PDB file of C-alpha atoms in Angstrom:
ATOM      1  CA  MET A   1      97.891  75.866 131.182  1.00 41.00           C
ATOM      2  CA  ASP A   2      94.617  74.420 132.380  1.00 45.00           C
ATOM      3  CA  LEU A   3      92.165  74.028 129.512  1.00 49.00           C
ATOM      4  CA  LYS A   4      88.498  73.898 130.359  1.00 57.00           C
ATOM      5  CA  SER A   5      85.445  72.922 128.382  1.00 67.00           C
ATOM      6  CA  THR A   6      85.030  76.567 127.314  1.00 73.00           C
ATOM      7  CA  ILE A   7      87.954  78.417 125.735  1.00 71.00           C
ATOM      8  CA  SER A   8      88.008  81.945 124.348  1.00 75.00           C
ATOM      9  CA  PHE A   9      90.692  83.578 122.204  1.00 68.00           C
ATOM     10  CA  TYR A  10      90.470  87.325 121.836  1.00 78.00           C
ATOM     11  CA  GLY A  11      91.869  89.022 118.755  1.00 77.00           C
ATOM     12  CA  GLU A  12      94.351  91.841 119.071  1.00 82.00           C
ATOM     13  CA  ARG A  13      95.549  94.364 116.497  1.00 86.00           C
ATOM     14  CA  PRO A  14      99.186  95.462 116.394  1.00 88.00           C
ATOM     15  CA  PHE A  15      99.906  98.878 117.868  1.00 93.00           C
ATOM     16  CA  TRP A  16     100.658 100.472 114.496  1.00 94.00           C
ATOM     17  CA  GLN A  17      97.257  99.395 113.148  1.00 93.00           C
ATOM     18  CA  LYS A  18      95.557 100.925 116.176  1.00 93.00           C
ATOM     19  CA  MET A  19      97.393 104.172 115.475  1.00 95.00           C
ATOM     20  CA  VAL A  20      96.347 104.142 111.800  1.00 96.00           C
ATOM     21  CA  ALA A  21      92.717 103.565 112.840  1.00 95.00           C
ATOM     22  CA  ALA A  22      92.940 106.423 115.361  1.00 95.00           C
ATOM     23  CA  ALA A  23      94.358 108.740 112.669  1.00 97.00           C
ATOM     24  CA  PHE A  24      91.484 107.936 110.300  1.00 97.00           C
ATOM     25  CA  TYR A  25      88.872 108.416 113.040  1.00 96.00           C
ATOM     26  CA  THR A  26      90.454 111.770 113.870  1.00 97.00           C
ATOM     27  CA  GLY A  27      90.365 112.692 110.187  1.00 95.00           C
ATOM     28  CA  ALA A  28      86.663 111.785 110.065  1.00 95.00           C
ATOM     29  CA  ILE A  29      85.913 114.072 113.013  1.00 95.00           C
ATOM     30  CA  ILE A  30      87.868 116.946 111.427  1.00 92.00           C
ATOM     31  CA  CYS A  31      86.025 116.469 108.119  1.00 90.00           C
ATOM     32  CA  LEU A  32      82.635 116.451 109.850  1.00 89.00           C
ATOM     33  CA  TYR A  33      83.582 119.616 111.729  1.00 89.00           C
ATOM     34  CA  ASN A  34      84.609 121.268 108.441  1.00 83.00           C
ATOM     35  CA  SER A  35      81.372 120.220 106.756  1.00 81.00           C
ATOM     36  CA  PHE A  36      79.284 122.080 109.322  1.00 80.00           C
ATOM     37  CA  PHE A  37      81.447 125.045 110.298  1.00 80.00           C
ATOM     38  CA  GLU A  38      83.549 125.912 107.240  1.00 71.00           C
ATOM     39  CA  PRO A  39      82.275 129.030 105.481  1.00 62.00           C
ATOM     40  CA  PRO A  40      81.286 128.646 101.814  1.00 58.00           C
ATOM     41  CA  ALA A  41      84.023 129.186  99.230  1.00 62.00           C
ATOM     42  CA  PRO A  42      84.271 132.738  97.845  1.00 59.00           C
ATOM     43  CA  ASN A  43      82.284 133.445  94.667  1.00 61.00           C
ATOM     44  CA  ARG A  44      80.119 130.385  95.400  1.00 61.00           C
ATOM     45  CA  PRO A  45      77.308 131.350  97.741  1.00 58.00           C
ATOM     46  CA  ASN A  46      75.561 128.455  99.521  1.00 58.00           C
ATOM     47  CA  ASN A  47      77.788 125.850  97.874  1.00 60.00           C
ATOM     48  CA  PRO A  48      76.251 122.462  98.840  1.00 55.00           C
ATOM     49  CA  GLY A  49      79.025 120.514  97.087  1.00 61.00           C
ATOM     50  CA  ASN A  50      81.563 121.727  99.599  1.00 71.00           C
ATOM     51  CA  VAL A  51      79.555 120.257 102.515  1.00 77.00           C
ATOM     52  CA  MET A  52      78.910 116.978 100.709  1.00 80.00           C
ATOM     53  CA  THR A  53      82.594 116.600  99.840  1.00 83.00           C
ATOM     54  CA  TRP A  54      83.579 116.879 103.513  1.00 85.00           C
ATOM     55  CA  ILE A  55      80.872 114.404 104.528  1.00 88.00           C
ATOM     56  CA  MET A  56      82.003 111.920 101.846  1.00 91.00           C
ATOM     57  CA  ILE A  57      85.648 112.191 102.942  1.00 92.00           C
ATOM     58  CA  SER A  58      84.520 111.672 106.551  1.00 94.00           C
ATOM     59  CA  TYR A  59      82.575 108.556 105.531  1.00 95.00           C
ATOM     60  CA  ILE A  60      85.627 107.112 103.762  1.00 96.00           C
ATOM     61  CA  CYS A  61      87.832 107.851 106.796  1.00 96.00           C
ATOM     62  CA  VAL A  62      85.397 106.005 109.079  1.00 96.00           C
ATOM     63  CA  LEU A  63      85.356 102.971 106.758  1.00 96.00           C
ATOM     64  CA  VAL A  64      89.152 102.772 106.622  1.00 96.00           C
ATOM     65  CA  GLY A  65      89.300 103.212 110.411  1.00 96.00           C
ATOM     66  CA  LEU A  66      86.868 100.319 110.824  1.00 95.00           C
ATOM     67  CA  LEU A  67      89.048  98.095 108.599  1.00 94.00           C
ATOM     68  CA  PHE A  68      92.019  98.725 110.889  1.00 95.00           C
ATOM     69  CA  SER A  69      89.901  98.222 114.047  1.00 93.00           C
ATOM     70  CA  LYS A  70      88.102  94.946 113.321  1.00 93.00           C
ATOM     71  CA  VAL A  71      89.270  91.849 115.202  1.00 91.00           C
ATOM     72  CA  ARG A  72      88.023  88.266 115.343  1.00 87.00           C
ATOM     73  CA  ASP A  73      87.389  86.471 118.611  1.00 87.00           C
ATOM     74  CA  PHE A  74      86.960  82.701 118.867  1.00 82.00           C
ATOM     75  CA  HIS A  75      84.850  81.003 121.534  1.00 85.00           C
ATOM     76  CA  PHE A  76      84.768  77.226 121.890  1.00 81.00           C
ATOM     77  CA  ASP A  77      82.348  75.277 124.062  1.00 83.00           C
ATOM     78  CA  PHE A  78      83.654  71.734 123.813  1.00 73.00           C
ATOM     79  CA  ALA A  79      81.155  70.315 126.308  1.00 76.00           C
ATOM     80  CA  SER A  80      78.288  71.355 124.010  1.00 79.00           C
ATOM     81  CA  LYS A  81      80.364  70.784 120.833  1.00 76.00           C
ATOM     82  CA  ARG A  82      79.919  74.279 119.447  1.00 83.00           C
ATOM     83  CA  TYR A  83      81.961  77.338 118.519  1.00 84.00           C
ATOM     84  CA  LYS A  84      81.407  81.010 117.803  1.00 88.00           C
ATOM     85  CA  ILE A  85      83.453  83.436 115.710  1.00 86.00           C
ATOM     86  CA  VAL A  86      82.796  87.024 116.786  1.00 91.00           C
ATOM     87  CA  ASN A  87      83.745  89.939 114.530  1.00 92.00           C
ATOM     88  CA  ARG A  88      84.366  92.798 116.950  1.00 92.00           C
ATOM     89  CA  ILE A  89      85.062  96.515 116.755  1.00 90.00           C
ATOM     90  CA  GLY A  90      85.791  97.914 120.183  1.00 85.00           C
ATOM     91  CA  LEU A  91      83.157  96.651 122.615  1.00 87.00           C
ATOM     92  CA  PHE A  92      80.646  95.729 119.915  1.00 91.00           C
ATOM     93  CA  GLY A  93      80.691  92.275 118.350  1.00 92.00           C
ATOM     94  CA  ILE A  94      78.553  90.081 116.139  1.00 94.00           C
ATOM     95  CA  GLY A  95      78.663  86.292 116.037  1.00 92.00           C
ATOM     96  CA  ARG A  96      76.526  83.228 116.588  1.00 93.00           C
ATOM     97  CA  TRP A  97      77.079  79.709 117.868  1.00 92.00           C
ATOM     98  CA  LYS A  98      77.622  76.907 115.331  1.00 87.00           C
ATOM     99  CA  ASN A  99      77.750  73.204 116.084  1.00 84.00           C
ATOM    100  CA  PHE A 100      80.607  70.767 115.566  1.00 76.00           C
ATOM    101  CA  LYS A 101      79.400  67.432 114.245  1.00 77.00           C
ATOM    102  CA  SER A 102      82.662  65.844 115.287  1.00 81.00           C
ATOM    103  CA  ILE A 103      86.042  67.144 116.383  1.00 83.00           C
ATOM    104  CA  ASP A 104      88.592  65.029 114.536  1.00 88.00           C
ATOM    105  CA  TYR A 105      92.096  66.158 115.537  1.00 91.00           C
ATOM    106  CA  VAL A 106      94.407  69.068 116.371  1.00 91.00           C
ATOM    107  CA  SER A 107      97.272  70.009 114.070  1.00 92.00           C
ATOM    108  CA  VAL A 108     100.272  72.343 114.151  1.00 93.00           C
ATOM    109  CA  PHE A 109     101.254  74.003 110.862  1.00 90.00           C
ATOM    110  CA  LEU A 110     104.130  76.204 109.748  1.00 89.00           C
ATOM    111  CA  ARG A 111     103.009  79.070 107.546  1.00 85.00           C
ATOM    112  CA  GLU A 112     105.184  80.604 104.847  1.00 80.00           C
ATOM    113  CA  ASP A 113     105.942  83.614 107.071  1.00 82.00           C
ATOM    114  CA  TYR A 114     107.479  81.334 109.760  1.00 82.00           C
ATOM    115  CA  HIS A 115     104.430  81.630 111.949  1.00 88.00           C
ATOM    116  CA  TYR A 116     103.035  78.471 113.567  1.00 92.00           C
ATOM    117  CA  GLN A 117      99.289  77.857 113.682  1.00 91.00           C
ATOM    118  CA  VAL A 118      97.329  75.454 115.853  1.00 90.00           C
ATOM    119  CA  LYS A 119      94.181  74.238 114.078  1.00 90.00           C
ATOM    120  CA  ILE A 120      91.212  72.167 115.119  1.00 88.00           C
ATOM    121  CA  TRP A 121      89.891  69.936 112.349  1.00 89.00           C
ATOM    122  CA  TYR A 122      86.206  69.108 112.547  1.00 84.00           C
ATOM    123  CA  ASN A 123      83.388  67.631 110.436  1.00 82.00           C
ATOM    124  CA  LYS A 124      85.942  65.583 108.413  1.00 82.00           C
ATOM    125  CA  ASN A 125      87.489  68.423 106.331  1.00 85.00           C
ATOM    126  CA  LYS A 126      86.877  71.805 108.001  1.00 86.00           C
ATOM    127  CA  ASP A 127      89.386  73.618 110.160  1.00 87.00           C
ATOM    128  CA  LEU A 128      89.571  76.567 112.531  1.00 83.00           C
ATOM    129  CA  VAL A 129      92.781  78.348 113.431  1.00 84.00           C
ATOM    130  CA  VAL A 130      92.737  78.391 117.218  1.00 81.00           C
ATOM    131  CA  ALA A 131      96.037  80.098 117.986  1.00 81.00           C
ATOM    132  CA  GLY A 132      99.222  81.389 116.429  1.00 84.00           C
ATOM    133  CA  PHE A 133     102.762  81.272 117.804  1.00 88.00           C
ATOM    134  CA  TYR A 134     106.205  82.419 116.728  1.00 88.00           C
ATOM    135  CA  THR A 135     108.068  79.419 118.139  1.00 90.00           C
ATOM    136  CA  PHE A 136     107.614  75.740 117.407  1.00 90.00           C
ATOM    137  CA  ASN A 137     107.825  74.667 121.063  1.00 91.00           C
ATOM    138  CA  GLU A 138     105.046  77.018 122.180  1.00 91.00           C
ATOM    139  CA  ALA A 139     102.792  75.847 119.347  1.00 90.00           C
ATOM    140  CA  MET A 140     103.423  72.165 120.055  1.00 91.00           C
ATOM    141  CA  ASP A 141     102.923  72.590 123.816  1.00 91.00           C
ATOM    142  CA  PHE A 142      99.613  74.354 123.255  1.00 88.00           C
ATOM    143  CA  GLY A 143      98.505  71.814 120.634  1.00 90.00           C
ATOM    144  CA  ARG A 144      99.469  68.914 122.899  1.00 90.00           C
ATOM    145  CA  GLU A 145      97.510  70.297 125.866  1.00 87.00           C
ATOM    146  CA  LEU A 146      94.498  71.081 123.682  1.00 84.00           C
ATOM    147  CA  ALA A 147      94.523  67.573 122.159  1.00 87.00           C
ATOM    148  CA  MET A 148      94.861  65.947 125.599  1.00 85.00           C
ATOM    149  CA  GLU A 149      91.989  68.044 126.983  1.00 78.00           C
ATOM    150  CA  LEU A 150      89.761  67.128 124.036  1.00 79.00           C
ATOM    151  CA  LYS A 151      90.983  63.506 124.039  1.00 82.00           C
ATOM    152  CA  ILE A 152      91.805  63.573 120.326  1.00 88.00           C
ATOM    153  CA  ASP A 153      94.950  63.098 118.202  1.00 91.00           C
ATOM    154  CA  LEU A 154      97.677  65.659 117.477  1.00 93.00           C
ATOM    155  CA  LEU A 155      99.250  65.986 114.022  1.00 92.00           C
ATOM    156  CA  ASP A 156     102.675  67.614 113.599  1.00 90.00           C
ATOM    157  CA  ALA A 157     102.641  69.174 110.128  1.00 87.00           C
ATOM    158  CA  ALA A 158     105.203  71.839 111.036  1.00 85.00           C
ATOM    159  CA  THR A 159     108.414  69.842 111.388  1.00 84.00           C
ATOM    160  CA  ASN A 160     108.242  68.402 107.877  1.00 82.00           C
ATOM    161  CA  PRO A 161     105.227  69.660 105.875  1.00 76.00           C
ATOM    162  CA  ARG A 162     105.641  66.889 103.258  1.00 80.00           C
ATOM    163  CA  ASP A 163     105.683  64.147 105.884  1.00 84.00           C
ATOM    164  CA  SER A 164     103.226  64.914 108.715  1.00 86.00           C
ATOM    165  CA  LYS A 165     103.502  62.768 111.835  1.00 88.00           C
ATOM    166  CA  TRP A 166     101.039  61.847 114.530  1.00 90.00           C
ATOM    167  CA  ILE A 167     102.291  62.710 118.014  1.00 86.00           C
ATOM    168  CA  ASP A 168     101.839  60.263 120.904  1.00 82.00           C
ATOM    169  CA  LEU A 169     100.138  61.906 123.835  1.00 75.00           C
TER     170      LEU A 169
END
């Protein structure tokens, strides 16, 4: 892997979450259709509550669909010492550049769900999760290459969480 001064990581939702979002968006469209084209209930002429109920259900379906569609993208510009976290739904995203004061080190952590995370520690005590891996070797290889590219230290906190070790590059 050849790391450059600008790195981008694009978020991805699992397939089942995409399907749940699609189901809720479909439900929202059906509810909107019903709100405009469903005839009023019998014995209730011009019932406005019926239309508002369908619109409210449609609104809730859209909100739940958005929750299952949102992803986070990370953009790092190490030459300019800045990063951007973009919250994205489909093609539309919102985010702004923030500056690193200093990039201190890269670390590899083991989470409780046996998922390895590579983090960049900056400004003394702040961290950003850069990538996640399911195997230790992939996480360490990525962390090693990132640390060498940035010319900073690598901390192995995954092998023994109670006794972290600095890795020689």
